[in-house]
PDB file of C-alpha atoms in Angstrom:
ATOM      1  CA  ILE A   1     -77.323 -26.597 -26.179  1.00  0.00           C
ATOM      2  CA  GLU A   2     -73.780 -24.988 -24.761  1.00  0.00           C
ATOM      3  CA  LEU A   3     -75.271 -21.362 -26.155  1.00  0.00           C
ATOM      4  CA  VAL A   4     -78.342 -22.215 -24.062  1.00  0.00           C
ATOM      5  CA  LEU A   5     -77.216 -23.166 -20.615  1.00  0.00           C
ATOM      6  CA  ARG A   6     -74.368 -20.179 -21.032  1.00  0.00           C
ATOM      7  CA  HIS A   7     -76.469 -17.247 -21.718  1.00  0.00           C
ATOM      8  CA  GLY A   8     -79.700 -18.488 -20.339  1.00  0.00           C
ATOM      9  CA  LYS A   9     -81.723 -18.250 -23.607  1.00  0.00           C
ATOM     10  CA  PHE A  10     -81.727 -18.671 -26.646  1.00  0.00           C
ATOM     11  CA  PRO A  11     -80.000 -16.058 -28.880  1.00  0.00           C
ATOM     12  CA  LYS A  12     -81.496 -14.091 -31.238  1.00  0.00           C
ATOM     13  CA  LEU A  13     -80.593 -15.662 -34.707  1.00  0.00           C
ATOM     14  CA  ILE A  14     -80.201 -13.767 -38.231  1.00  0.00           C
ATOM     15  CA  GLU A  15     -82.803 -14.485 -40.556  1.00  0.00           C
ATOM     16  CA  LEU A  16     -83.819 -13.079 -44.034  1.00  0.00           C
ATOM     17  CA  LYS A  17     -84.619  -9.586 -43.440  1.00  0.00           C
ATOM     18  CA  ASP A  18     -81.953  -8.240 -41.247  1.00  0.00           C
ATOM     19  CA  LEU A  19     -79.558  -8.970 -44.585  1.00  0.00           C
ATOM     20  CA  ARG A  20     -78.880  -5.555 -45.984  1.00  0.00           C
ATOM     21  CA  GLY A  21     -76.799  -5.740 -48.878  1.00  0.00           C
ATOM     22  CA  ASP A  22     -74.831  -8.954 -51.051  1.00  0.00           C
ATOM     23  CA  LEU A  23     -71.192  -9.024 -51.465  1.00  0.00           C
ATOM     24  CA  HIS A  24     -71.029 -11.683 -54.003  1.00  0.00           C
ATOM     25  CA  ILE A  25     -72.484 -11.420 -57.193  1.00  0.00           C
ATOM     26  CA  HIS A  26     -71.060 -12.280 -61.374  1.00  0.00           C
ATOM     27  CA  SER A  27     -72.256  -9.891 -63.675  1.00  0.00           C
ATOM     28  CA  LYS A  28     -72.261 -10.460 -67.922  1.00  0.00           C
ATOM     29  CA  TRP A  29     -68.357  -8.927 -67.491  1.00  0.00           C
ATOM     30  CA  SER A  30     -67.524 -12.588 -66.692  1.00  0.00           C
ATOM     31  CA  ASP A  31     -69.853 -15.475 -66.408  1.00  0.00           C
ATOM     32  CA  GLY A  32     -72.516 -13.493 -64.950  1.00  0.00           C
ATOM     33  CA  THR A  33     -75.508 -13.303 -67.289  1.00  0.00           C
ATOM     34  CA  ASN A  34     -77.583 -10.026 -65.746  1.00  0.00           C
ATOM     35  CA  SER A  35     -75.664  -6.770 -66.098  1.00  0.00           C
ATOM     36  CA  ILE A  36     -74.430  -4.795 -63.868  1.00  0.00           C
ATOM     37  CA  GLU A  37     -77.785  -2.272 -63.947  1.00  0.00           C
ATOM     38  CA  GLU A  38     -80.254  -4.659 -64.255  1.00  0.00           C
ATOM     39  CA  ILE A  39     -78.420  -5.894 -61.271  1.00  0.00           C
ATOM     40  CA  ALA A  40     -78.435  -3.127 -58.936  1.00  0.00           C
ATOM     41  CA  LYS A  41     -82.266  -2.171 -59.886  1.00  0.00           C
ATOM     42  CA  PHE A  42     -82.935  -5.553 -58.572  1.00  0.00           C
ATOM     43  CA  TYR A  43     -81.966  -5.817 -55.646  1.00  0.00           C
ATOM     44  CA  LYS A  44     -82.636  -2.516 -55.239  1.00  0.00           C
ATOM     45  CA  LYS A  45     -86.442  -3.081 -55.986  1.00  0.00           C
ATOM     46  CA  ASN A  46     -86.244  -5.903 -53.081  1.00  0.00           C
ATOM     47  CA  GLY A  47     -85.131  -3.366 -50.505  1.00  0.00           C
ATOM     48  CA  PHE A  48     -81.562  -4.215 -50.296  1.00  0.00           C
ATOM     49  CA  GLU A  49     -79.487  -1.206 -49.054  1.00  0.00           C
ATOM     50  CA  TYR A  50     -75.795  -1.741 -51.201  1.00  0.00           C
ATOM     51  CA  ILE A  51     -74.579  -5.146 -53.839  1.00  0.00           C
ATOM     52  CA  ALA A  52     -71.097  -5.663 -54.270  1.00  0.00           C
ATOM     53  CA  ILE A  53     -70.424  -6.511 -58.102  1.00  0.00           C
ATOM     54  CA  THR A  54     -67.285  -9.537 -57.875  1.00  0.00           C
ATOM     55  CA  ASP A  55     -66.379 -10.398 -61.413  1.00  0.00           C
ATOM     56  CA  HIS A  56     -63.567 -12.837 -61.796  1.00  0.00           C
ATOM     57  CA  SER A  57     -59.962 -12.166 -61.943  1.00  0.00           C
ATOM     58  CA  LEU A  58     -57.947 -13.171 -64.655  1.00  0.00           C
ATOM     59  CA  SER A  59     -56.897 -16.834 -63.926  1.00  0.00           C
ATOM     60  CA  VAL A  60     -60.304 -18.368 -64.466  1.00  0.00           C
ATOM     61  CA  GLY A  61     -60.349 -17.580 -67.403  1.00  0.00           C
ATOM     62  CA  VAL A  62     -63.104 -20.549 -68.445  1.00  0.00           C
ATOM     63  CA  ALA A  63     -65.262 -18.055 -66.081  1.00  0.00           C
ATOM     64  CA  HIS A  64     -64.456 -15.421 -68.418  1.00  0.00           C
ATOM     65  CA  GLY A  65     -62.189 -13.197 -65.717  1.00  0.00           C
ATOM     66  CA  LEU A  66     -61.483  -9.663 -65.897  1.00  0.00           C
ATOM     67  CA  THR A  67     -57.552  -8.427 -67.527  1.00  0.00           C
ATOM     68  CA  LEU A  68     -56.813  -4.800 -65.191  1.00  0.00           C
ATOM     69  CA  GLU A  69     -57.914  -3.106 -68.645  1.00  0.00           C
ATOM     70  CA  ARG A  70     -61.607  -4.705 -68.915  1.00  0.00           C
ATOM     71  CA  LEU A  71     -61.703  -3.852 -64.447  1.00  0.00           C
ATOM     72  CA  LYS A  72     -60.756  -0.246 -65.756  1.00  0.00           C
ATOM     73  CA  MET A  73     -63.711  -0.080 -67.638  1.00  0.00           C
ATOM     74  CA  GLN A  74     -65.730  -1.698 -65.240  1.00  0.00           C
ATOM     75  CA  TRP A  75     -65.308   0.731 -62.863  1.00  0.00           C
ATOM     76  CA  ASP A  76     -65.943   3.495 -65.011  1.00  0.00           C
ATOM     77  CA  GLU A  77     -69.884   1.754 -65.784  1.00  0.00           C
ATOM     78  CA  ILE A  78     -70.419   1.365 -62.333  1.00  0.00           C
ATOM     79  CA  ASP A  79     -69.548   5.026 -61.979  1.00  0.00           C
ATOM     80  CA  GLU A  80     -71.793   6.244 -63.909  1.00  0.00           C
ATOM     81  CA  ILE A  81     -74.494   3.708 -62.612  1.00  0.00           C
ATOM     82  CA  ASN A  82     -74.702   4.714 -59.202  1.00  0.00           C
ATOM     83  CA  LYS A  83     -74.745   8.398 -60.413  1.00  0.00           C
ATOM     84  CA  ASP A  84     -77.656   7.514 -61.875  1.00  0.00           C
ATOM     85  CA  LEU A  85     -78.726   5.925 -58.781  1.00  0.00           C
ATOM     86  CA  ALA A  86     -77.929   8.621 -56.172  1.00  0.00           C
ATOM     87  CA  GLY A  87     -80.340  10.548 -54.429  1.00  0.00           C
ATOM     88  CA  GLU A  88     -82.922   7.666 -55.124  1.00  0.00           C
ATOM     89  CA  VAL A  89     -84.147   6.296 -52.126  1.00  0.00           C
ATOM     90  CA  GLY A  90     -84.537   2.477 -51.672  1.00  0.00           C
ATOM     91  CA  GLU A  91     -87.212   0.094 -49.870  1.00  0.00           C
ATOM     92  CA  ALA A  92     -85.081   0.169 -47.187  1.00  0.00           C
ATOM     93  CA  GLY A  93     -84.945   3.519 -47.090  1.00  0.00           C
ATOM     94  CA  ALA A  94     -82.027   4.104 -48.349  1.00  0.00           C
ATOM     95  CA  GLY A  95     -79.908   5.228 -50.969  1.00  0.00           C
ATOM     96  CA  PHE A  96     -78.697   3.004 -52.574  1.00  0.00           C
ATOM     97  CA  LYS A  97     -74.755   1.728 -53.340  1.00  0.00           C
ATOM     98  CA  ILE A  98     -73.094  -0.387 -56.707  1.00  0.00           C
ATOM     99  CA  LEU A  99     -69.488  -1.142 -54.117  1.00  0.00           C
ATOM    100  CA  LYS A 100     -66.574  -2.555 -56.621  1.00  0.00           C
ATOM    101  CA  GLY A 101     -64.897  -5.806 -55.680  1.00  0.00           C
ATOM    102  CA  ALA A 102     -63.402  -8.391 -57.830  1.00  0.00           C
ATOM    103  CA  GLU A 103     -62.969 -12.643 -57.025  1.00  0.00           C
ATOM    104  CA  VAL A 104     -59.973 -13.025 -56.985  1.00  0.00           C
ATOM    105  CA  ASP A 105     -57.773 -16.650 -57.705  1.00  0.00           C
ATOM    106  CA  ILE A 106     -55.846 -17.445 -54.533  1.00  0.00           C
ATOM    107  CA  ARG A 107     -52.116 -18.778 -56.764  1.00  0.00           C
ATOM    108  CA  LYS A 108     -50.378 -22.383 -55.301  1.00  0.00           C
ATOM    109  CA  ASN A 109     -48.145 -19.548 -53.313  1.00  0.00           C
ATOM    110  CA  GLY A 110     -50.634 -17.177 -51.322  1.00  0.00           C
ATOM    111  CA  GLU A 111     -50.309 -14.504 -53.511  1.00  0.00           C
ATOM    112  CA  VAL A 112     -53.749 -13.493 -55.576  1.00  0.00           C
ATOM    113  CA  ASP A 113     -54.855 -12.497 -58.804  1.00  0.00           C
ATOM    114  CA  TYR A 114     -53.527  -8.956 -58.997  1.00  0.00           C
ATOM    115  CA  PRO A 115     -51.055  -6.490 -58.056  1.00  0.00           C
ATOM    116  CA  ASP A 116     -51.212  -4.394 -54.966  1.00  0.00           C
ATOM    117  CA  LYS A 117     -52.186  -1.139 -57.420  1.00  0.00           C
ATOM    118  CA  ILE A 118     -55.454  -2.365 -58.521  1.00  0.00           C
ATOM    119  CA  LEU A 119     -56.942  -4.293 -55.240  1.00  0.00           C
ATOM    120  CA  ARG A 120     -56.185  -1.133 -53.132  1.00  0.00           C
ATOM    121  CA  ARG A 121     -58.549   0.466 -54.897  1.00  0.00           C
ATOM    122  CA  LEU A 122     -60.920  -2.111 -55.061  1.00  0.00           C
ATOM    123  CA  ASP A 123     -63.818  -1.702 -52.069  1.00  0.00           C
ATOM    124  CA  ILE A 124     -63.860  -5.058 -51.579  1.00  0.00           C
ATOM    125  CA  VAL A 125     -61.343  -7.590 -52.592  1.00  0.00           C
ATOM    126  CA  ILE A 126     -62.475 -11.936 -52.080  1.00  0.00           C
ATOM    127  CA  ALA A 127     -60.056 -14.766 -52.148  1.00  0.00           C
ATOM    128  CA  SER A 128     -61.006 -17.724 -53.225  1.00  0.00           C
ATOM    129  CA  SER A 129     -59.470 -20.838 -54.206  1.00  0.00           C
ATOM    130  CA  HIS A 130     -60.710 -21.943 -57.788  1.00  0.00           C
ATOM    131  CA  MET A 131     -57.131 -24.215 -58.882  1.00  0.00           C
ATOM    132  CA  ARG A 132     -54.899 -26.564 -57.048  1.00  0.00           C
ATOM    133  CA  PHE A 133     -57.361 -29.182 -55.119  1.00  0.00           C
ATOM    134  CA  LYS A 134     -53.599 -31.648 -54.927  1.00  0.00           C
ATOM    135  CA  LEU A 135     -51.863 -29.618 -52.789  1.00  0.00           C
ATOM    136  CA  THR A 136     -50.708 -31.297 -49.717  1.00  0.00           C
ATOM    137  CA  GLU A 137     -52.982 -30.326 -45.955  1.00  0.00           C
ATOM    138  CA  GLU A 138     -49.657 -28.284 -44.839  1.00  0.00           C
ATOM    139  CA  GLU A 139     -49.768 -26.460 -48.344  1.00  0.00           C
ATOM    140  CA  GLN A 140     -52.930 -26.031 -48.608  1.00  0.00           C
ATOM    141  CA  THR A 141     -52.222 -24.058 -45.094  1.00  0.00           C
ATOM    142  CA  ARG A 142     -49.590 -22.148 -46.338  1.00  0.00           C
ATOM    143  CA  ARG A 143     -51.412 -20.830 -48.919  1.00  0.00           C
ATOM    144  CA  ILE A 144     -54.240 -20.100 -47.848  1.00  0.00           C
ATOM    145  CA  ILE A 145     -53.000 -18.121 -44.560  1.00  0.00           C
ATOM    146  CA  THR A 146     -50.705 -16.638 -46.408  1.00  0.00           C
ATOM    147  CA  ALA A 147     -53.728 -14.805 -48.978  1.00  0.00           C
ATOM    148  CA  LEU A 148     -55.470 -14.007 -45.687  1.00  0.00           C
ATOM    149  CA  LYS A 149     -52.357 -11.960 -44.913  1.00  0.00           C
ATOM    150  CA  ASN A 150     -52.334  -9.313 -47.353  1.00  0.00           C
ATOM    151  CA  PRO A 151     -53.819  -5.642 -46.236  1.00  0.00           C
ATOM    152  CA  TYR A 152     -57.309  -5.560 -49.246  1.00  0.00           C
ATOM    153  CA  VAL A 153     -58.176  -9.417 -48.911  1.00  0.00           C
ATOM    154  CA  ARG A 154     -61.411  -8.824 -46.871  1.00  0.00           C
ATOM    155  CA  ILE A 155     -63.288 -11.677 -47.532  1.00  0.00           C
ATOM    156  CA  LEU A 156     -62.254 -15.185 -47.060  1.00  0.00           C
ATOM    157  CA  GLY A 157     -64.949 -16.740 -50.504  1.00  0.00           C
ATOM    158  CA  HIS A 158     -65.878 -20.347 -50.054  1.00  0.00           C
ATOM    159  CA  PRO A 159     -63.643 -21.410 -48.035  1.00  0.00           C
ATOM    160  CA  SER A 160     -63.237 -24.910 -48.116  1.00  0.00           C
ATOM    161  CA  GLY A 161     -64.039 -25.292 -51.751  1.00  0.00           C
ATOM    162  CA  ARG A 162     -66.715 -28.157 -51.922  1.00  0.00           C
ATOM    163  CA  LEU A 163     -69.104 -28.682 -54.883  1.00  0.00           C
ATOM    164  CA  ILE A 164     -71.503 -30.826 -53.062  1.00  0.00           C
ATOM    165  CA  GLY A 165     -71.542 -34.446 -54.989  1.00  0.00           C
ATOM    166  CA  SER A 166     -68.965 -33.972 -57.456  1.00  0.00           C
ATOM    167  CA  ARG A 167     -65.707 -32.078 -55.497  1.00  0.00           C
ATOM    168  CA  GLU A 168     -64.254 -32.636 -51.916  1.00  0.00           C
ATOM    169  CA  PRO A 169     -63.536 -30.071 -50.359  1.00  0.00           C
ATOM    170  CA  LEU A 170     -60.084 -28.586 -49.575  1.00  0.00           C
ATOM    171  CA  LYS A 171     -57.551 -30.466 -47.104  1.00  0.00           C
ATOM    172  CA  PHE A 172     -56.309 -27.910 -44.738  1.00  0.00           C
ATOM    173  CA  ASP A 173     -56.197 -27.065 -41.062  1.00  0.00           C
ATOM    174  CA  MET A 174     -59.323 -25.526 -40.963  1.00  0.00           C
ATOM    175  CA  GLU A 175     -58.654 -23.922 -37.661  1.00  0.00           C
ATOM    176  CA  ALA A 176     -55.451 -22.605 -38.129  1.00  0.00           C
ATOM    177  CA  VAL A 177     -57.491 -20.341 -41.352  1.00  0.00           C
ATOM    178  CA  ILE A 178     -60.243 -19.250 -39.226  1.00  0.00           C
ATOM    179  CA  LYS A 179     -57.207 -17.661 -36.507  1.00  0.00           C
ATOM    180  CA  ALA A 180     -55.048 -16.635 -39.128  1.00  0.00           C
ATOM    181  CA  ALA A 181     -58.863 -14.949 -40.712  1.00  0.00           C
ATOM    182  CA  VAL A 182     -59.409 -13.544 -36.712  1.00  0.00           C
ATOM    183  CA  ASP A 183     -55.787 -11.801 -36.648  1.00  0.00           C
ATOM    184  CA  ASN A 184     -56.153 -10.648 -39.583  1.00  0.00           C
ATOM    185  CA  ASN A 185     -59.661  -9.135 -39.933  1.00  0.00           C
ATOM    186  CA  VAL A 186     -60.730 -11.610 -43.174  1.00  0.00           C
ATOM    187  CA  VAL A 187     -64.190 -11.825 -42.951  1.00  0.00           C
ATOM    188  CA  LEU A 188     -65.475 -15.556 -43.776  1.00  0.00           C
ATOM    189  CA  GLU A 189     -68.038 -16.420 -46.416  1.00  0.00           C
ATOM    190  CA  ILE A 190     -70.977 -18.329 -46.260  1.00  0.00           C
ATOM    191  CA  ASN A 191     -71.603 -18.810 -49.945  1.00  0.00           C
ATOM    192  CA  SER A 192     -75.358 -19.927 -50.105  1.00  0.00           C
ATOM    193  CA  PHE A 193     -75.395 -21.862 -53.627  1.00  0.00           C
ATOM    194  CA  PRO A 194     -76.783 -24.093 -53.642  1.00  0.00           C
ATOM    195  CA  ASP A 195     -74.132 -26.676 -54.242  1.00  0.00           C
ATOM    196  CA  ARG A 196     -71.748 -24.591 -52.378  1.00  0.00           C
ATOM    197  CA  LEU A 197     -73.103 -23.719 -48.766  1.00  0.00           C
ATOM    198  CA  ASP A 198     -69.671 -23.705 -47.912  1.00  0.00           C
ATOM    199  CA  LEU A 199     -68.721 -22.559 -44.747  1.00  0.00           C
ATOM    200  CA  ALA A 200     -70.764 -26.141 -43.381  1.00  0.00           C
ATOM    201  CA  ASP A 201     -72.348 -24.938 -40.517  1.00  0.00           C
ATOM    202  CA  ILE A 202     -70.169 -26.755 -38.072  1.00  0.00           C
ATOM    203  CA  TYR A 203     -66.837 -24.347 -39.107  1.00  0.00           C
ATOM    204  CA  VAL A 204     -69.624 -21.839 -38.982  1.00  0.00           C
ATOM    205  CA  LYS A 205     -69.955 -22.258 -35.016  1.00  0.00           C
ATOM    206  CA  MET A 206     -66.603 -23.287 -34.467  1.00  0.00           C
ATOM    207  CA  ALA A 207     -65.114 -19.616 -36.419  1.00  0.00           C
ATOM    208  CA  LYS A 208     -67.504 -17.598 -34.356  1.00  0.00           C
ATOM    209  CA  GLU A 209     -66.665 -19.256 -31.144  1.00  0.00           C
ATOM    210  CA  LEU A 210     -62.606 -18.007 -32.326  1.00  0.00           C
ATOM    211  CA  GLY A 211     -64.267 -13.489 -32.605  1.00  0.00           C
ATOM    212  CA  ALA A 212     -64.769 -14.588 -36.286  1.00  0.00           C
ATOM    213  CA  LYS A 213     -66.964 -12.276 -39.018  1.00  0.00           C
ATOM    214  CA  PHE A 214     -69.628 -13.574 -41.826  1.00  0.00           C
ATOM    215  CA  ALA A 215     -70.766 -12.421 -44.909  1.00  0.00           C
ATOM    216  CA  ILE A 216     -73.841 -14.264 -46.015  1.00  0.00           C
ATOM    217  CA  SER A 217     -73.661 -14.484 -49.462  1.00  0.00           C
ATOM    218  CA  SER A 218     -75.729 -15.064 -52.647  1.00  0.00           C
ATOM    219  CA  ASP A 219     -72.211 -16.136 -55.592  1.00  0.00           C
ATOM    220  CA  SER A 220     -75.113 -15.218 -58.062  1.00  0.00           C
ATOM    221  CA  HIS A 221     -74.508 -15.292 -61.868  1.00  0.00           C
ATOM    222  CA  ASN A 222     -78.278 -14.912 -62.414  1.00  0.00           C
ATOM    223  CA  LEU A 223     -81.005 -12.946 -60.697  1.00  0.00           C
ATOM    224  CA  VAL A 224     -82.732 -15.981 -59.848  1.00  0.00           C
ATOM    225  CA  HIS A 225     -80.011 -17.184 -57.714  1.00  0.00           C
ATOM    226  CA  PHE A 226     -81.119 -13.786 -54.703  1.00  0.00           C
ATOM    227  CA  GLU A 227     -83.409 -16.465 -53.329  1.00  0.00           C
ATOM    228  CA  TYR A 228     -80.559 -18.199 -52.543  1.00  0.00           C
ATOM    229  CA  LEU A 229     -79.440 -16.102 -49.845  1.00  0.00           C
ATOM    230  CA  LYS A 230     -82.387 -17.563 -47.550  1.00  0.00           C
ATOM    231  CA  TYR A 231     -80.149 -21.503 -47.601  1.00  0.00           C
ATOM    232  CA  GLY A 232     -77.221 -18.997 -47.009  1.00  0.00           C
ATOM    233  CA  VAL A 233     -78.870 -17.777 -43.523  1.00  0.00           C
ATOM    234  CA  PHE A 234     -80.193 -20.852 -42.917  1.00  0.00           C
ATOM    235  CA  VAL A 235     -76.447 -22.502 -43.048  1.00  0.00           C
ATOM    236  CA  GLY A 236     -75.593 -19.016 -40.295  1.00  0.00           C
ATOM    237  CA  ARG A 237     -78.477 -19.865 -38.498  1.00  0.00           C
ATOM    238  CA  ARG A 238     -77.096 -23.845 -37.722  1.00  0.00           C
ATOM    239  CA  GLY A 239     -73.841 -22.034 -37.018  1.00  0.00           C
ATOM    240  CA  TRP A 240     -75.847 -19.772 -33.902  1.00  0.00           C
ATOM    241  CA  LEU A 241     -75.470 -16.856 -35.974  1.00  0.00           C
ATOM    242  CA  THR A 242     -77.158 -13.189 -35.004  1.00  0.00           C
ATOM    243  CA  ALA A 243     -77.497  -9.801 -37.275  1.00  0.00           C
ATOM    244  CA  ALA A 244     -74.246  -8.574 -35.594  1.00  0.00           C
ATOM    245  CA  ASP A 245     -72.108 -11.913 -36.055  1.00  0.00           C
ATOM    246  CA  VAL A 246     -72.070 -10.915 -40.620  1.00  0.00           C
ATOM    247  CA  ILE A 247     -70.891  -7.962 -41.871  1.00  0.00           C
ATOM    248  CA  ASN A 248     -73.540  -7.781 -44.704  1.00  0.00           C
ATOM    249  CA  THR A 249     -76.709  -6.639 -41.820  1.00  0.00           C
ATOM    250  CA  TRP A 250     -74.887  -3.483 -40.934  1.00  0.00           C
ATOM    251  CA  PRO A 251     -75.752  -0.480 -43.031  1.00  0.00           C
ATOM    252  CA  THR A 252     -73.533   0.885 -45.655  1.00  0.00           C
ATOM    253  CA  THR A 253     -71.320   3.423 -44.920  1.00  0.00           C
ATOM    254  CA  LYS A 254     -70.423   0.913 -41.497  1.00  0.00           C
ATOM    255  CA  VAL A 255     -69.461  -1.669 -44.506  1.00  0.00           C
ATOM    256  CA  LYS A 256     -67.119   0.639 -46.187  1.00  0.00           C
ATOM    257  CA  GLU A 257     -65.431   1.516 -43.296  1.00  0.00           C
ATOM    258  CA  PHE A 258     -64.923  -1.703 -42.135  1.00  0.00           C
ATOM    259  CA  PHE A 259     -63.436  -2.923 -45.782  1.00  0.00           C
ATOM    260  CA  GLU A 260     -61.064   0.508 -45.107  1.00  0.00           C
ATOM    261  CA  LYS A 261     -59.654  -0.350 -41.170  1.00  0.00           C
ATOM    262  CA  LYS A 262     -57.991  -2.807 -43.164  1.00  0.00           C
ATOM    263  CA  ARG A 263     -56.099  -0.718 -46.200  1.00  0.00           C
ATOM    264  CA  ARG A 264     -54.769   1.500 -44.645  1.00  0.00           C
TER     265      ARG A 264
END
């Protein structure tokens, strides 16, 4: 209502068809069930222009997190698949691209799970919390903000860490974390997985008003999870997001340029 009164009309809210890429996908290299090639061909067939393969880092042992050696092996595979896809035109009218990524765990002190010499070679780094849920609000806030200051972290994954019906969200100062994300040019994820739906809509609206950018991601572990993207779009719409607020509505070149900025 406030936005309507301010602008005199409803904004054109984001729609599922606006998404050009998915920036949070797990393959069978960690805890996913599909090969990178299967994932790429599936998304291409569905009209997407790019994906990011973001398997877990080493600390998340239960999810078969990648050692540095395995991560480098995965890069070689991505390079080969990208060569095969080069020049092919998908339904969206552009050549398809697989971005090299990782979902790195945030440690207790705010450091992330891979060294900088590895992070700088990735196209995209998602920093997420999968452990350390019993820290105080002050400790959690400091920990997350420290991770956001890392020059290679580009997305804060499922920011609250909640699992609906089974795990409460982390206790931290959400406004301070959002402001730190904006200050450090870090994107906030809207995780579309039904168990998460994280960031919640009330915080999406808060973050938009504070100048944040967003990524609506599937957190897919299986091709059927592609369908979950619509739930993230619904959350974004409840937070009054337009396509311009969401980076994976951008073309591949613009997304890559955005990721490069913080690394320089």
